[in-house]
PDB file of C-alpha atoms in Angstrom:
ATOM      1  CA  MET A   1       0.000   0.000   0.000  1.00  0.00           C
ATOM      2  CA  PHE A   2       2.854   2.408   0.855  1.00  0.00           C
ATOM      3  CA  GLU A   3       6.507   2.232  -0.233  1.00  0.00           C
ATOM      4  CA  ILE A   4       8.086   4.833   2.079  1.00  0.00           C
ATOM      5  CA  PRO A   5      10.507   3.365   4.694  1.00  0.00           C
ATOM      6  CA  ALA A   6       9.186   5.568   7.531  1.00  0.00           C
ATOM      7  CA  VAL A   7       5.650   4.401   6.771  1.00  0.00           C
ATOM      8  CA  HIS A   8       6.829   0.772   6.816  1.00  0.00           C
ATOM      9  CA  ALA A   9       8.412   1.400  10.215  1.00  0.00           C
ATOM     10  CA  ALA A  10       5.157   2.889  11.522  1.00  0.00           C
ATOM     11  CA  MET A  11       3.194  -0.088  10.233  1.00  0.00           C
ATOM     12  CA  LEU A  12       5.687  -2.481  11.821  1.00  0.00           C
ATOM     13  CA  VAL A  13       5.123  -0.637  15.118  1.00  0.00           C
ATOM     14  CA  GLY A  14       1.391  -1.153  14.552  1.00  0.00           C
ATOM     15  CA  ALA A  15       1.886  -4.872  13.950  1.00  0.00           C
ATOM     16  CA  VAL A  16       3.845  -5.131  17.195  1.00  0.00           C
ATOM     17  CA  GLY A  17       1.076  -3.152  18.891  1.00  0.00           C
ATOM     18  CA  ALA A  18      -1.466  -5.695  17.701  1.00  0.00           C
ATOM     19  CA  MET A  19       0.574  -8.438  19.369  1.00  0.00           C
ATOM     20  CA  VAL A  20       1.212  -6.622  22.694  1.00  0.00           C
ATOM     21  CA  PRO A  21      -2.125  -7.638  24.300  1.00  0.00           C
ATOM     22  CA  MET A  22      -1.371 -11.261  23.436  1.00  0.00           C
ATOM     23  CA  TRP A  23       1.740 -11.173  25.623  1.00  0.00           C
ATOM     24  CA  ARG A  24      -0.591 -10.672  28.572  1.00  0.00           C
ATOM     25  CA  ALA A  25      -3.119 -13.144  27.208  1.00  0.00           C
ATOM     26  CA  HIS A  26      -3.627 -15.163  30.379  1.00  0.00           C
ATOM     27  CA  GLY A  27      -7.053 -13.620  30.942  1.00  0.00           C
ATOM     28  CA  THR A  28      -8.219 -13.096  27.388  1.00  0.00           C
ATOM     29  CA  ASP A  29     -10.677 -15.061  25.357  1.00  0.00           C
ATOM     30  CA  CYS A  30      -9.597 -17.080  22.318  1.00  0.00           C
ATOM     31  CA  ARG A  31     -11.665 -14.719  20.155  1.00  0.00           C
ATOM     32  CA  VAL A  32      -9.589 -11.749  21.273  1.00  0.00           C
ATOM     33  CA  ARG A  33      -6.376 -13.623  20.461  1.00  0.00           C
ATOM     34  CA  ILE A  34      -7.665 -14.467  16.981  1.00  0.00           C
ATOM     35  CA  ALA A  35      -8.640 -10.830  16.440  1.00  0.00           C
ATOM     36  CA  HIS A  36      -5.251  -9.495  17.518  1.00  0.00           C
ATOM     37  CA  GLY A  37      -3.534 -11.988  15.241  1.00  0.00           C
ATOM     38  CA  ALA A  38      -5.710 -10.806  12.350  1.00  0.00           C
ATOM     39  CA  MET A  39      -4.829  -7.175  13.057  1.00  0.00           C
ATOM     40  CA  ALA A  40      -1.115  -8.029  13.065  1.00  0.00           C
ATOM     41  CA  VAL A  41      -1.446  -9.906   9.764  1.00  0.00           C
ATOM     42  CA  SER A  42      -3.344  -6.951   8.305  1.00  0.00           C
ATOM     43  CA  MET A  43      -0.615  -4.512   9.351  1.00  0.00           C
ATOM     44  CA  VAL A  44       2.055  -6.725   7.795  1.00  0.00           C
ATOM     45  CA  ALA A  45      -0.021  -7.094   4.603  1.00  0.00           C
ATOM     46  CA  MET A  46      -0.070  -3.308   4.235  1.00  0.00           C
ATOM     47  CA  MET A  47       3.720  -3.386   3.937  1.00  0.00           C
ATOM     48  CA  ILE A  48       3.697  -5.774   0.980  1.00  0.00           C
ATOM     49  CA  PRO A  49       4.212  -3.782  -2.207  1.00  0.00           C
ATOM     50  CA  GLY A  50       1.990  -4.369  -5.196  1.00  0.00           C
ATOM     51  CA  LEU A  51      -1.068  -5.768  -3.464  1.00  0.00           C
ATOM     52  CA  PRO A  52      -4.291  -4.715  -5.180  1.00  0.00           C
ATOM     53  CA  ALA A  53      -6.546  -2.288  -3.313  1.00  0.00           C
ATOM     54  CA  GLY A  54      -9.267  -4.957  -3.230  1.00  0.00           C
ATOM     55  CA  ILE A  55      -7.212  -6.967  -0.737  1.00  0.00           C
ATOM     56  CA  HIS A  56      -7.221  -4.052   1.689  1.00  0.00           C
ATOM     57  CA  LEU A  57     -10.962  -3.619   1.253  1.00  0.00           C
ATOM     58  CA  LEU A  58     -11.402  -7.303   2.060  1.00  0.00           C
ATOM     59  CA  GLU A  59      -9.148  -6.923   5.110  1.00  0.00           C
ATOM     60  CA  GLY A  60     -11.263  -4.009   6.323  1.00  0.00           C
ATOM     61  CA  ALA A  61     -14.475  -5.994   5.966  1.00  0.00           C
ATOM     62  CA  VAL A  62     -12.950  -8.987   7.775  1.00  0.00           C
ATOM     63  CA  LEU A  63     -11.712  -6.809  10.647  1.00  0.00           C
ATOM     64  CA  ILE A  64     -15.162  -5.275  11.097  1.00  0.00           C
ATOM     65  CA  ALA A  65     -16.714  -8.754  11.047  1.00  0.00           C
ATOM     66  CA  LEU A  66     -14.170  -9.828  13.678  1.00  0.00           C
ATOM     67  CA  ALA A  67     -15.270  -6.901  15.864  1.00  0.00           C
ATOM     68  CA  VAL A  68     -18.737  -8.432  15.945  1.00  0.00           C
ATOM     69  CA  PHE A  69     -17.212 -11.879  16.549  1.00  0.00           C
ATOM     70  CA  VAL A  70     -15.128 -10.625  19.494  1.00  0.00           C
ATOM     71  CA  THR A  71     -18.030  -9.037  21.322  1.00  0.00           C
ATOM     72  CA  GLY A  72     -20.340 -12.020  20.912  1.00  0.00           C
ATOM     73  CA  GLU A  73     -20.770 -14.182  24.001  1.00  0.00           C
ATOM     74  CA  THR A  74     -17.456 -13.297  25.588  1.00  0.00           C
ATOM     75  CA  MET A  75     -16.799 -13.333  29.298  1.00  0.00           C
ATOM     76  CA  HIS A  76     -13.894 -10.899  29.167  1.00  0.00           C
ATOM     77  CA  ARG A  77     -15.543  -7.564  28.364  1.00  0.00           C
ATOM     78  CA  ARG A  78     -12.546  -5.703  29.771  1.00  0.00           C
ATOM     79  CA  THR A  79     -10.384  -6.967  26.891  1.00  0.00           C
ATOM     80  CA  ALA A  80     -13.066  -7.570  24.248  1.00  0.00           C
ATOM     81  CA  VAL A  81     -14.411  -4.015  24.060  1.00  0.00           C
ATOM     82  CA  PRO A  82     -11.021  -2.336  23.455  1.00  0.00           C
ATOM     83  CA  CYS A  83     -10.239  -5.054  20.920  1.00  0.00           C
ATOM     84  CA  ALA A  84     -13.541  -4.406  19.133  1.00  0.00           C
ATOM     85  CA  VAL A  85     -12.770  -0.673  19.043  1.00  0.00           C
ATOM     86  CA  ASP A  86      -9.353  -1.420  17.513  1.00  0.00           C
ATOM     87  CA  LEU A  87     -10.840  -3.796  14.960  1.00  0.00           C
ATOM     88  CA  THR A  88     -13.591  -1.410  13.943  1.00  0.00           C
ATOM     89  CA  ALA A  89     -11.319   1.614  13.619  1.00  0.00           C
ATOM     90  CA  MET A  90      -8.678  -0.285  11.667  1.00  0.00           C
ATOM     91  CA  GLY A  91     -11.336  -1.838   9.436  1.00  0.00           C
ATOM     92  CA  VAL A  92     -12.928   1.533   8.699  1.00  0.00           C
ATOM     93  CA  LEU A  93      -9.521   3.046   7.913  1.00  0.00           C
ATOM     94  CA  LEU A  94      -8.811   0.202   5.508  1.00  0.00           C
ATOM     95  CA  LEU A  95     -12.194   0.678   3.836  1.00  0.00           C
ATOM     96  CA  LEU A  96     -11.541   4.412   3.500  1.00  0.00           C
ATOM     97  CA  ALA A  97      -7.959   4.003   2.260  1.00  0.00           C
ATOM     98  CA  PRO A  98      -8.729   3.905  -1.465  1.00  0.00           C
ATOM     99  CA  THR A  99     -10.981   6.963  -1.204  1.00  0.00           C
ATOM    100  CA  SER A 100      -8.569   8.892   0.981  1.00  0.00           C
ATOM    101  CA  ALA A 101      -5.794   8.835  -1.603  1.00  0.00           C
ATOM    102  CA  PRO A 102      -5.152  12.200  -3.186  1.00  0.00           C
ATOM    103  CA  ALA A 103      -7.283  12.725  -6.256  1.00  0.00           C
ATOM    104  CA  PRO A 104      -5.611  13.722  -9.503  1.00  0.00           C
ATOM    105  CA  ALA A 105      -5.543  17.461  -9.987  1.00  0.00           C
ATOM    106  CA  ALA A 106      -8.330  18.854 -12.135  1.00  0.00           C
ATOM    107  CA  SER A 107      -7.344  20.595 -15.295  1.00  0.00           C
ATOM    108  CA  ALA A 108      -7.080  24.350 -14.813  1.00  0.00           C
ATOM    109  CA  SER A 109      -8.560  24.979 -18.235  1.00  0.00           C
ATOM    110  CA  SER A 110     -11.727  22.976 -17.596  1.00  0.00           C
ATOM    111  CA  GLY A 111     -13.308  25.628 -15.387  1.00  0.00           C
ATOM    112  CA  HIS A 112     -15.536  23.120 -13.601  1.00  0.00           C
ATOM    113  CA  HIS A 113     -15.163  20.192 -11.236  1.00  0.00           C
ATOM    114  CA  HIS A 114     -16.858  16.852 -11.191  1.00  0.00           C
ATOM    115  CA  GLY A 115     -17.912  15.095  -8.038  1.00  0.00           C
ATOM    116  CA  GLY A 116     -21.196  16.559  -6.899  1.00  0.00           C
ATOM    117  CA  ALA A 117     -21.060  19.291  -4.298  1.00  0.00           C
ATOM    118  CA  GLY A 118     -17.307  19.031  -3.916  1.00  0.00           C
ATOM    119  CA  ILE A 119     -17.479  17.287  -0.560  1.00  0.00           C
ATOM    120  CA  SER A 120     -14.088  15.822   0.239  1.00  0.00           C
ATOM    121  CA  THR A 121     -13.582  12.764   2.451  1.00  0.00           C
ATOM    122  CA  GLY A 122      -9.898  13.551   3.024  1.00  0.00           C
ATOM    123  CA  TRP A 123     -10.659  14.504   6.628  1.00  0.00           C
ATOM    124  CA  LEU A 124     -12.664  11.361   7.400  1.00  0.00           C
ATOM    125  CA  PRO A 125      -9.694   9.002   8.045  1.00  0.00           C
ATOM    126  CA  LEU A 126      -8.166  11.602  10.351  1.00  0.00           C
ATOM    127  CA  LEU A 127     -11.477  11.869  12.213  1.00  0.00           C
ATOM    128  CA  VAL A 128     -11.578   8.058  12.600  1.00  0.00           C
ATOM    129  CA  LEU A 129      -8.014   8.083  13.944  1.00  0.00           C
ATOM    130  CA  VAL A 130      -8.785  10.843  16.476  1.00  0.00           C
ATOM    131  CA  CYS A 131     -11.985   9.094  17.625  1.00  0.00           C
ATOM    132  CA  TRP A 132     -10.049   5.834  17.961  1.00  0.00           C
ATOM    133  CA  ALA A 133      -7.457   7.537  20.166  1.00  0.00           C
ATOM    134  CA  LEU A 134     -10.118   9.228  22.292  1.00  0.00           C
ATOM    135  CA  LEU A 135     -12.084   5.992  22.753  1.00  0.00           C
ATOM    136  CA  THR A 136      -8.922   4.130  23.728  1.00  0.00           C
ATOM    137  CA  LEU A 137      -8.066   6.796  26.272  1.00  0.00           C
ATOM    138  CA  HIS A 138     -11.630   6.781  27.636  1.00  0.00           C
ATOM    139  CA  LEU A 139     -11.695   2.987  27.977  1.00  0.00           C
ATOM    140  CA  PHE A 140      -8.385   3.033  29.817  1.00  0.00           C
ATOM    141  CA  ARG A 141      -9.330   5.912  32.118  1.00  0.00           C
ATOM    142  CA  SER A 142     -12.772   4.475  32.888  1.00  0.00           C
ATOM    143  CA  THR A 143     -11.273   1.220  34.145  1.00  0.00           C
ATOM    144  CA  PRO A 144     -10.797   1.299  37.929  1.00  0.00           C
ATOM    145  CA  ARG A 145      -7.119   1.453  38.948  1.00  0.00           C
ATOM    146  CA  ARG A 146      -7.270  -1.888  40.740  1.00  0.00           C
ATOM    147  CA  GLU A 147      -8.367  -3.603  37.518  1.00  0.00           C
ATOM    148  CA  ARG A 148      -5.749  -2.022  35.239  1.00  0.00           C
ATOM    149  CA  ARG A 149      -3.223  -4.721  36.099  1.00  0.00           C
ATOM    150  CA  SER A 150      -5.149  -7.442  34.305  1.00  0.00           C
ATOM    151  CA  GLY A 151      -4.192  -6.762  30.726  1.00  0.00           C
ATOM    152  CA  VAL A 152      -5.909  -3.384  30.414  1.00  0.00           C
ATOM    153  CA  ARG A 153      -2.563  -1.576  30.317  1.00  0.00           C
ATOM    154  CA  ALA A 154      -1.279  -3.952  27.658  1.00  0.00           C
ATOM    155  CA  ALA A 155      -4.442  -3.445  25.605  1.00  0.00           C
ATOM    156  CA  ALA A 156      -4.134   0.351  25.860  1.00  0.00           C
ATOM    157  CA  ALA A 157      -0.445   0.254  24.952  1.00  0.00           C
ATOM    158  CA  GLY A 158      -1.183  -2.027  22.002  1.00  0.00           C
ATOM    159  CA  SER A 159      -3.961   0.284  20.842  1.00  0.00           C
ATOM    160  CA  ALA A 160      -1.651   3.292  21.041  1.00  0.00           C
ATOM    161  CA  LEU A 161       0.962   1.503  18.936  1.00  0.00           C
ATOM    162  CA  MET A 162      -1.678   0.469  16.377  1.00  0.00           C
ATOM    163  CA  ILE A 163      -2.927   4.057  16.204  1.00  0.00           C
ATOM    164  CA  LEU A 164       0.642   5.156  15.438  1.00  0.00           C
ATOM    165  CA  GLY A 165       0.909   2.390  12.842  1.00  0.00           C
ATOM    166  CA  MET A 166      -2.305   3.426  11.103  1.00  0.00           C
ATOM    167  CA  ALA A 167      -1.503   7.165  11.186  1.00  0.00           C
ATOM    168  CA  PRO A 168       0.058   7.106   7.696  1.00  0.00           C
ATOM    169  CA  MET A 169      -3.297   6.027   6.291  1.00  0.00           C
ATOM    170  CA  ALA A 170      -5.044   9.022   7.830  1.00  0.00           C
ATOM    171  CA  VAL A 171      -2.669  11.675   6.559  1.00  0.00           C
TER     172      VAL A 171
END
């Protein structure tokens, strides 16, 4: 998807971030582990040059479907909800990626622009990224201090790393 070394480094950080909650996986559900593995694979797939955009659209749809899978009948809400937020945000960013690419410049001689009312979605991925960061912070802060030991810190740290890894898609 991107061929810039700094972007690859950011995405590698995101892939590591997807795996961080699995290091503290003693209290997590198998569904959460599967979801974090899928997010790591997705981050690595973004670093592979030459993949068609359709693959990333499929990844986005799968990640959103996994968000529903993670929250279904799980006993570990403390880890499932942040995981579902990560999955949904990453999936939406992947679905928006083809539309968030810069559009070719319109000809100066044409005098008119196509595309309806001229509404741009260039800000939408950035909005998703900011909402993702705010939700992650809220979920961490709303967890009582005595419960933060049980993987909540690892989930928040992993989310922060994934947010950094997905930042190149939003800008």
